[in-house]
Amino acid sequence: MKIAQVTPLYEAVPPRLYGGTERVVAHLTDALVDLGHDVTLFASADARTRARLVPVRDQAMRLDPAPLKSDLAAHMSQLAEVLDRADRFDVIHFHTDMVHFPFFEGWADKTVTTLHGRLDLKDLAPVYDRWSEFGLVSISDDQRRPLPHANWRATVHHGMPGDLYRFSPRSQGYLAFLGRISPEKRPDRAIEIATRLNKPLKIAAKVDAADRVYWETVIEPLVRGNPLVEFVGEIGDAEKSAFLGGAEALLFPIDWPEPFGLVMIEAMACGTPVVAFACGSTPEIIEDGATGFLVSTMEEAVAAAARAHRLDREAIRARFDLRFSATAMARRYLDVYADLLAQRPFAAPMRSIEEERSFAALA
């Protein structure tokens, strides 16, 4: 298939540091190429990909030092580049929420849109009602709950390359928190769990400008002067194997409808169990008592973190390989693409790679 992948422009593909959506797009794109498909990635110029790259901005937006930037203008320029080439693709796969809907009304039957964020916002339902011809993919079944009547085509859980992070057969005895400092991620709960267990806690997280006050008034005072807590700061893929692999457990004490939670499968790839509050996607990702524990209260979280070291780290890694590899994710998306093509009126049968080469030689 000839497939376009259209990513947000906030982070590089894959991100240099924190970033979920662009990281998933990177893994999916490379996996589709490895499976023999012709993939074009529309992204910023600092992307690293095995696909054909169409650079639509000189660099990703968040780490761009320019003081004044317009994310809307950048994404409109990106969509214009995709629209100019729309007839070249069998499938155009958007990861940009709904911003492309007005531009691609004439091409809706060849698009797939994966929604990566929370969907319980006031203004979303009218948009998905208005442009109901666009087929949607959720990243967890729970993510769909605010929009049950939207045009859902499938749920595809995230995946990542099996060799990206190293398996660690034993921990170094500390607990870990990885992600973003924000009220809904509840790093305060992670600090309380570690403190009640008298266990070291390492926090590797970014602090967005929007969460700076929360960091300064709530979390930093809990970190400062606490000998058990080490704030590492923001880390990238190169540091995650050691950080997650050395942890006795990853704490995922969220307090919001998490659409997926990529860090959970990153921990599982290292063999590290996850202690997660049963909220949003977590019951779909964590197998309670096997790859971690699902909890509902702080008392349950403390007890679960205390016994997480008893779980079989090799079995956790095996469950990751079975359920959350990048290849498994790509194959599930290929099923979605095939269903889309099958529903297209007067759809021609897809040519094999060998037939494509012969056709190109004749042309």
PDB file of C-alpha atoms in Angstrom, residues 92-322:
ATOM      1  CA  ILE A  92      -3.869   8.935   4.460  1.00  0.00           C
ATOM      2  CA  HIS A  93      -3.475   8.335   8.184  1.00  0.00           C
ATOM      3  CA  PHE A  94      -3.915  11.442  10.328  1.00  0.00           C
ATOM      4  CA  HIS A  95      -2.750  11.800  13.936  1.00  0.00           C
ATOM      5  CA  THR A  96      -3.712  15.501  14.136  1.00  0.00           C
ATOM      6  CA  ASP A  97      -7.076  15.292  15.909  1.00  0.00           C
ATOM      7  CA  MET A  98      -9.797  16.973  13.798  1.00  0.00           C
ATOM      8  CA  VAL A  99      -7.960  19.908  12.227  1.00  0.00           C
ATOM      9  CA  HIS A 100      -7.867  18.267   8.776  1.00  0.00           C
ATOM     10  CA  PHE A 101     -11.613  17.597   8.505  1.00  0.00           C
ATOM     11  CA  PRO A 102     -12.650  20.760   6.582  1.00  0.00           C
ATOM     12  CA  PHE A 103      -9.715  20.391   4.174  1.00  0.00           C
ATOM     13  CA  PHE A 104     -10.220  16.724   3.317  1.00  0.00           C
ATOM     14  CA  GLU A 105     -13.985  16.383   2.964  1.00  0.00           C
ATOM     15  CA  GLY A 106     -13.475  15.235  -0.624  1.00  0.00           C
ATOM     16  CA  TRP A 107     -10.954  12.610   0.421  1.00  0.00           C
ATOM     17  CA  ALA A 108     -12.600  11.290   3.598  1.00  0.00           C
ATOM     18  CA  ASP A 109     -13.034   7.800   2.145  1.00  0.00           C
ATOM     19  CA  LYS A 110      -9.279   7.299   1.983  1.00  0.00           C
ATOM     20  CA  THR A 111      -8.474   8.673   5.445  1.00  0.00           C
ATOM     21  CA  VAL A 112      -8.000   7.119   8.860  1.00  0.00           C
ATOM     22  CA  THR A 113      -7.821   9.370  11.913  1.00  0.00           C
ATOM     23  CA  THR A 114      -6.334   8.120  15.163  1.00  0.00           C
ATOM     24  CA  LEU A 115      -7.382  10.187  18.169  1.00  0.00           C
ATOM     25  CA  HIS A 116      -4.611  10.353  20.758  1.00  0.00           C
ATOM     26  CA  GLY A 117      -6.081  12.639  23.423  1.00  0.00           C
ATOM     27  CA  ARG A 118      -8.920  12.830  25.891  1.00  0.00           C
ATOM     28  CA  LEU A 119     -12.370  13.224  24.355  1.00  0.00           C
ATOM     29  CA  ASP A 120     -14.469  14.569  27.217  1.00  0.00           C
ATOM     30  CA  LEU A 121     -14.153  18.205  26.106  1.00  0.00           C
ATOM     31  CA  LYS A 122     -17.312  20.276  25.633  1.00  0.00           C
ATOM     32  CA  ASP A 123     -16.805  21.255  21.981  1.00  0.00           C
ATOM     33  CA  LEU A 124     -15.752  17.918  20.497  1.00  0.00           C
ATOM     34  CA  ALA A 125     -19.083  16.135  19.996  1.00  0.00           C
ATOM     35  CA  PRO A 126     -20.498  18.637  17.449  1.00  0.00           C
ATOM     36  CA  VAL A 127     -17.317  18.353  15.361  1.00  0.00           C
ATOM     37  CA  TYR A 128     -17.455  14.565  15.151  1.00  0.00           C
ATOM     38  CA  ASP A 129     -21.189  14.770  14.379  1.00  0.00           C
ATOM     39  CA  ARG A 130     -20.623  17.365  11.659  1.00  0.00           C
ATOM     40  CA  TRP A 131     -17.801  15.418   9.943  1.00  0.00           C
ATOM     41  CA  SER A 132     -19.052  11.904  10.615  1.00  0.00           C
ATOM     42  CA  GLU A 133     -17.738  10.613   7.282  1.00  0.00           C
ATOM     43  CA  PHE A 134     -14.209  10.442   8.715  1.00  0.00           C
ATOM     44  CA  GLY A 135     -13.391   7.013  10.145  1.00  0.00           C
ATOM     45  CA  LEU A 136     -11.830   7.119  13.605  1.00  0.00           C
ATOM     46  CA  VAL A 137      -9.470   4.838  15.522  1.00  0.00           C
ATOM     47  CA  SER A 138      -9.289   4.897  19.317  1.00  0.00           C
ATOM     48  CA  ILE A 139      -6.153   3.964  21.258  1.00  0.00           C
ATOM     49  CA  SER A 140      -8.216   2.287  23.989  1.00  0.00           C
ATOM     50  CA  ASP A 141     -11.833   1.259  24.288  1.00  0.00           C
ATOM     51  CA  ASP A 142     -12.225   3.503  27.322  1.00  0.00           C
ATOM     52  CA  GLN A 143     -11.194   6.541  25.283  1.00  0.00           C
ATOM     53  CA  ARG A 144     -14.458   6.251  23.315  1.00  0.00           C
ATOM     54  CA  ARG A 145     -16.815   6.701  26.253  1.00  0.00           C
ATOM     55  CA  PRO A 146     -17.479  10.453  25.811  1.00  0.00           C
ATOM     56  CA  LEU A 147     -18.219   9.957  22.085  1.00  0.00           C
ATOM     57  CA  PRO A 148     -19.961   6.573  21.826  1.00  0.00           C
ATOM     58  CA  HIS A 149     -21.753   7.427  18.569  1.00  0.00           C
ATOM     59  CA  ALA A 150     -18.734   8.680  16.626  1.00  0.00           C
ATOM     60  CA  ASN A 151     -17.628   6.838  13.481  1.00  0.00           C
ATOM     61  CA  TRP A 152     -15.328   4.383  15.233  1.00  0.00           C
ATOM     62  CA  ARG A 153     -13.608   1.862  12.959  1.00  0.00           C
ATOM     63  CA  ALA A 154     -11.311   0.101  15.430  1.00  0.00           C
ATOM     64  CA  THR A 155      -9.312   0.288  18.624  1.00  0.00           C
ATOM     65  CA  VAL A 156      -5.574  -0.144  18.148  1.00  0.00           C
ATOM     66  CA  HIS A 157      -3.367  -0.171  21.226  1.00  0.00           C
ATOM     67  CA  HIS A 158       0.039   1.426  20.914  1.00  0.00           C
ATOM     68  CA  GLY A 159       3.163  -0.594  20.265  1.00  0.00           C
ATOM     69  CA  MET A 160       6.906  -0.053  20.150  1.00  0.00           C
ATOM     70  CA  PRO A 161       9.973  -1.884  18.795  1.00  0.00           C
ATOM     71  CA  GLY A 162      11.023  -4.790  20.948  1.00  0.00           C
ATOM     72  CA  ASP A 163      14.704  -3.822  20.771  1.00  0.00           C
ATOM     73  CA  LEU A 164      14.227  -0.176  21.741  1.00  0.00           C
ATOM     74  CA  TYR A 165      14.529  -0.797  25.491  1.00  0.00           C
ATOM     75  CA  ARG A 166      16.658  -3.412  27.247  1.00  0.00           C
ATOM     76  CA  PHE A 167      15.133  -6.082  29.452  1.00  0.00           C
ATOM     77  CA  SER A 168      16.421  -5.890  33.024  1.00  0.00           C
ATOM     78  CA  PRO A 169      16.215  -9.169  34.989  1.00  0.00           C
ATOM     79  CA  ARG A 170      16.551  -7.428  38.354  1.00  0.00           C
ATOM     80  CA  SER A 171      15.863  -4.017  39.801  1.00  0.00           C
ATOM     81  CA  GLN A 172      17.981  -1.658  41.856  1.00  0.00           C
ATOM     82  CA  GLY A 173      15.320  -1.266  44.510  1.00  0.00           C
ATOM     83  CA  TYR A 174      13.800   2.124  43.760  1.00  0.00           C
ATOM     84  CA  LEU A 175      10.359   3.174  42.521  1.00  0.00           C
ATOM     85  CA  ALA A 176       9.950   5.264  39.363  1.00  0.00           C
ATOM     86  CA  PHE A 177       7.648   7.963  38.052  1.00  0.00           C
ATOM     87  CA  LEU A 178       8.038   8.894  34.379  1.00  0.00           C
ATOM     88  CA  GLY A 179       6.096  11.385  32.311  1.00  0.00           C
ATOM     89  CA  ARG A 180       4.834  14.885  32.972  1.00  0.00           C
ATOM     90  CA  ILE A 181       4.442  16.938  36.129  1.00  0.00           C
ATOM     91  CA  SER A 182       0.738  17.805  36.130  1.00  0.00           C
ATOM     92  CA  PRO A 183      -2.217  17.488  38.507  1.00  0.00           C
ATOM     93  CA  GLU A 184      -3.866  14.668  36.538  1.00  0.00           C
ATOM     94  CA  LYS A 185      -0.674  12.566  36.508  1.00  0.00           C
ATOM     95  CA  ARG A 186      -0.539  12.799  40.345  1.00  0.00           C
ATOM     96  CA  PRO A 187       3.183  12.791  41.107  1.00  0.00           C
ATOM     97  CA  ASP A 188       2.138  13.753  44.630  1.00  0.00           C
ATOM     98  CA  ARG A 189       0.626  10.284  45.008  1.00  0.00           C
ATOM     99  CA  ALA A 190       3.877   8.708  43.821  1.00  0.00           C
ATOM    100  CA  ILE A 191       5.826  10.657  46.448  1.00  0.00           C
ATOM    101  CA  GLU A 192       3.388   9.618  49.171  1.00  0.00           C
ATOM    102  CA  ILE A 193       3.553   5.937  48.166  1.00  0.00           C
ATOM    103  CA  ALA A 194       7.361   5.940  48.259  1.00  0.00           C
ATOM    104  CA  THR A 195       7.477   7.850  51.530  1.00  0.00           C
ATOM    105  CA  ARG A 196       5.046   5.485  53.257  1.00  0.00           C
ATOM    106  CA  LEU A 197       7.147   2.527  52.104  1.00  0.00           C
ATOM    107  CA  ASN A 198      10.431   4.276  52.936  1.00  0.00           C
ATOM    108  CA  LYS A 199      11.625   3.446  49.402  1.00  0.00           C
ATOM    109  CA  PRO A 200      13.639   5.690  47.070  1.00  0.00           C
ATOM    110  CA  LEU A 201      11.666   7.327  44.274  1.00  0.00           C
ATOM    111  CA  LYS A 202      13.155   8.677  41.052  1.00  0.00           C
ATOM    112  CA  ILE A 203      11.030  11.158  39.093  1.00  0.00           C
ATOM    113  CA  ALA A 204      11.882  11.705  35.427  1.00  0.00           C
ATOM    114  CA  ALA A 205       9.423  14.247  34.074  1.00  0.00           C
ATOM    115  CA  LYS A 206       9.028  17.457  32.140  1.00  0.00           C
ATOM    116  CA  VAL A 207       7.379  20.559  33.519  1.00  0.00           C
ATOM    117  CA  ASP A 208       5.276  22.383  30.941  1.00  0.00           C
ATOM    118  CA  ALA A 209       4.770  26.126  31.262  1.00  0.00           C
ATOM    119  CA  ALA A 210       1.097  25.458  32.002  1.00  0.00           C
ATOM    120  CA  ASP A 211       2.090  23.323  35.002  1.00  0.00           C
ATOM    121  CA  ARG A 212       4.846  25.537  36.361  1.00  0.00           C
ATOM    122  CA  VAL A 213       2.719  26.857  39.234  1.00  0.00           C
ATOM    123  CA  TYR A 214       1.663  23.319  40.181  1.00  0.00           C
ATOM    124  CA  TRP A 215       5.321  22.277  40.232  1.00  0.00           C
ATOM    125  CA  GLU A 216       6.448  25.249  42.283  1.00  0.00           C
ATOM    126  CA  THR A 217       3.606  25.229  44.828  1.00  0.00           C
ATOM    127  CA  VAL A 218       2.758  21.521  45.196  1.00  0.00           C
ATOM    128  CA  ILE A 219       5.432  19.141  43.932  1.00  0.00           C
ATOM    129  CA  GLU A 220       8.743  20.943  44.401  1.00  0.00           C
ATOM    130  CA  PRO A 221       8.108  21.424  48.156  1.00  0.00           C
ATOM    131  CA  LEU A 222       7.480  17.657  48.425  1.00  0.00           C
ATOM    132  CA  VAL A 223      10.747  16.927  46.614  1.00  0.00           C
ATOM    133  CA  ARG A 224      12.920  19.518  48.313  1.00  0.00           C
ATOM    134  CA  GLY A 225      14.423  18.160  51.484  1.00  0.00           C
ATOM    135  CA  ASN A 226      12.982  14.662  51.024  1.00  0.00           C
ATOM    136  CA  PRO A 227      15.981  12.297  51.037  1.00  0.00           C
ATOM    137  CA  LEU A 228      13.924   9.542  49.389  1.00  0.00           C
ATOM    138  CA  VAL A 229      12.997  11.553  46.272  1.00  0.00           C
ATOM    139  CA  GLU A 230      15.286  12.362  43.366  1.00  0.00           C
ATOM    140  CA  PHE A 231      14.050  14.631  40.577  1.00  0.00           C
ATOM    141  CA  VAL A 232      15.898  13.549  37.426  1.00  0.00           C
ATOM    142  CA  GLY A 233      14.185  15.884  34.968  1.00  0.00           C
ATOM    143  CA  GLU A 234      13.124  15.156  31.416  1.00  0.00           C
ATOM    144  CA  ILE A 235      14.714  12.125  29.726  1.00  0.00           C
ATOM    145  CA  GLY A 236      14.652  10.574  26.248  1.00  0.00           C
ATOM    146  CA  ASP A 237      14.728   7.046  24.860  1.00  0.00           C
ATOM    147  CA  ALA A 238      18.486   6.650  25.430  1.00  0.00           C
ATOM    148  CA  GLU A 239      18.047   6.984  29.200  1.00  0.00           C
ATOM    149  CA  LYS A 240      14.815   5.051  29.639  1.00  0.00           C
ATOM    150  CA  SER A 241      16.244   1.513  29.654  1.00  0.00           C
ATOM    151  CA  ALA A 242      18.416   2.225  32.668  1.00  0.00           C
ATOM    152  CA  PHE A 243      15.785   4.357  34.409  1.00  0.00           C
ATOM    153  CA  LEU A 244      12.843   1.971  33.970  1.00  0.00           C
ATOM    154  CA  GLY A 245      14.864  -1.233  34.065  1.00  0.00           C
ATOM    155  CA  GLY A 246      16.382  -0.307  37.399  1.00  0.00           C
ATOM    156  CA  ALA A 247      13.009   0.336  38.991  1.00  0.00           C
ATOM    157  CA  GLU A 248      11.264  -2.140  41.259  1.00  0.00           C
ATOM    158  CA  ALA A 249       7.977  -0.769  39.910  1.00  0.00           C
ATOM    159  CA  LEU A 250       6.701   2.081  37.809  1.00  0.00           C
ATOM    160  CA  LEU A 251       4.109   4.149  39.645  1.00  0.00           C
ATOM    161  CA  PHE A 252       1.260   5.314  37.410  1.00  0.00           C
ATOM    162  CA  PRO A 253      -1.041   6.991  39.956  1.00  0.00           C
ATOM    163  CA  ILE A 254      -3.180   8.919  37.483  1.00  0.00           C
ATOM    164  CA  ASP A 255      -6.373  10.801  38.270  1.00  0.00           C
ATOM    165  CA  TRP A 256      -7.851  11.302  34.798  1.00  0.00           C
ATOM    166  CA  PRO A 257      -9.231   9.244  31.871  1.00  0.00           C
ATOM    167  CA  GLU A 258      -5.824   8.353  30.413  1.00  0.00           C
ATOM    168  CA  PRO A 259      -6.355   7.505  26.715  1.00  0.00           C
ATOM    169  CA  PHE A 260      -3.447   5.031  26.689  1.00  0.00           C
ATOM    170  CA  GLY A 261      -0.337   5.710  28.763  1.00  0.00           C
ATOM    171  CA  LEU A 262       2.710   4.798  26.669  1.00  0.00           C
ATOM    172  CA  VAL A 263       5.002   4.725  29.688  1.00  0.00           C
ATOM    173  CA  MET A 264       3.234   1.587  30.944  1.00  0.00           C
ATOM    174  CA  ILE A 265       4.361  -0.506  27.976  1.00  0.00           C
ATOM    175  CA  GLU A 266       7.807   1.117  28.053  1.00  0.00           C
ATOM    176  CA  ALA A 267       8.168  -0.204  31.599  1.00  0.00           C
ATOM    177  CA  MET A 268       6.866  -3.629  30.579  1.00  0.00           C
ATOM    178  CA  ALA A 269       9.486  -3.786  27.798  1.00  0.00           C
ATOM    179  CA  CYS A 270      12.127  -3.499  30.536  1.00  0.00           C
ATOM    180  CA  GLY A 271      10.414  -6.198  32.616  1.00  0.00           C
ATOM    181  CA  THR A 272       9.285  -3.665  35.199  1.00  0.00           C
ATOM    182  CA  PRO A 273       5.819  -4.082  36.766  1.00  0.00           C
ATOM    183  CA  VAL A 274       3.382  -1.174  36.833  1.00  0.00           C
ATOM    184  CA  VAL A 275       1.275  -0.063  39.779  1.00  0.00           C
ATOM    185  CA  ALA A 276      -1.577   1.890  38.194  1.00  0.00           C
ATOM    186  CA  PHE A 277      -4.804   3.420  39.408  1.00  0.00           C
ATOM    187  CA  ALA A 278      -7.728   1.781  37.599  1.00  0.00           C
ATOM    188  CA  CYS A 279      -8.628   4.791  35.517  1.00  0.00           C
ATOM    189  CA  GLY A 280      -9.014   5.335  31.783  1.00  0.00           C
ATOM    190  CA  SER A 281      -7.105   2.783  29.732  1.00  0.00           C
ATOM    191  CA  THR A 282      -5.144   1.120  32.524  1.00  0.00           C
ATOM    192  CA  PRO A 283      -7.406  -1.964  32.922  1.00  0.00           C
ATOM    193  CA  GLU A 284      -6.897  -2.654  29.202  1.00  0.00           C
ATOM    194  CA  ILE A 285      -3.104  -2.415  29.408  1.00  0.00           C
ATOM    195  CA  ILE A 286      -2.184  -3.884  32.805  1.00  0.00           C
ATOM    196  CA  GLU A 287      -2.981  -7.520  33.581  1.00  0.00           C
ATOM    197  CA  ASP A 288      -3.592  -7.391  37.311  1.00  0.00           C
ATOM    198  CA  GLY A 289      -1.239  -9.687  39.186  1.00  0.00           C
ATOM    199  CA  ALA A 290       0.784 -10.496  36.049  1.00  0.00           C
ATOM    200  CA  THR A 291       2.268  -7.324  34.554  1.00  0.00           C
ATOM    201  CA  GLY A 292       1.457  -5.132  37.524  1.00  0.00           C
ATOM    202  CA  PHE A 293      -1.382  -4.201  39.839  1.00  0.00           C
ATOM    203  CA  LEU A 294      -4.544  -2.150  39.399  1.00  0.00           C
ATOM    204  CA  VAL A 295      -5.552  -0.179  42.471  1.00  0.00           C
ATOM    205  CA  SER A 296      -8.327   2.184  43.537  1.00  0.00           C
ATOM    206  CA  THR A 297      -7.049   3.698  46.791  1.00  0.00           C
ATOM    207  CA  MET A 298      -3.774   4.884  48.242  1.00  0.00           C
ATOM    208  CA  GLU A 299      -3.805   1.990  50.710  1.00  0.00           C
ATOM    209  CA  GLU A 300      -4.077  -0.466  47.817  1.00  0.00           C
ATOM    210  CA  ALA A 301      -1.343   1.395  45.924  1.00  0.00           C
ATOM    211  CA  VAL A 302       1.075   1.220  48.865  1.00  0.00           C
ATOM    212  CA  ALA A 303       0.398  -2.495  49.354  1.00  0.00           C
ATOM    213  CA  ALA A 304       0.805  -3.183  45.621  1.00  0.00           C
ATOM    214  CA  ALA A 305       4.088  -1.283  45.375  1.00  0.00           C
ATOM    215  CA  ALA A 306       5.381  -3.255  48.376  1.00  0.00           C
ATOM    216  CA  ARG A 307       4.825  -6.594  46.638  1.00  0.00           C
ATOM    217  CA  ALA A 308       5.584  -5.620  43.037  1.00  0.00           C
ATOM    218  CA  HIS A 309       9.076  -7.111  43.297  1.00  0.00           C
ATOM    219  CA  ARG A 310       7.497 -10.590  43.523  1.00  0.00           C
ATOM    220  CA  LEU A 311       6.216 -10.475  39.922  1.00  0.00           C
ATOM    221  CA  ASP A 312       8.109 -12.359  37.230  1.00  0.00           C
ATOM    222  CA  ARG A 313      10.021  -9.808  35.172  1.00  0.00           C
ATOM    223  CA  GLU A 314      10.639 -12.247  32.303  1.00  0.00           C
ATOM    224  CA  ALA A 315       6.916 -12.953  32.098  1.00  0.00           C
ATOM    225  CA  ILE A 316       6.208  -9.210  32.009  1.00  0.00           C
ATOM    226  CA  ARG A 317       8.580  -8.787  29.080  1.00  0.00           C
ATOM    227  CA  ALA A 318       6.970 -11.763  27.313  1.00  0.00           C
ATOM    228  CA  ARG A 319       3.527 -10.168  27.642  1.00  0.00           C
ATOM    229  CA  PHE A 320       4.920  -6.962  26.151  1.00  0.00           C
ATOM    230  CA  ASP A 321       6.318  -8.881  23.167  1.00  0.00           C
ATOM    231  CA  LEU A 322       2.996 -10.599  22.598  1.00  0.00           C
TER     232      LEU A 322
END
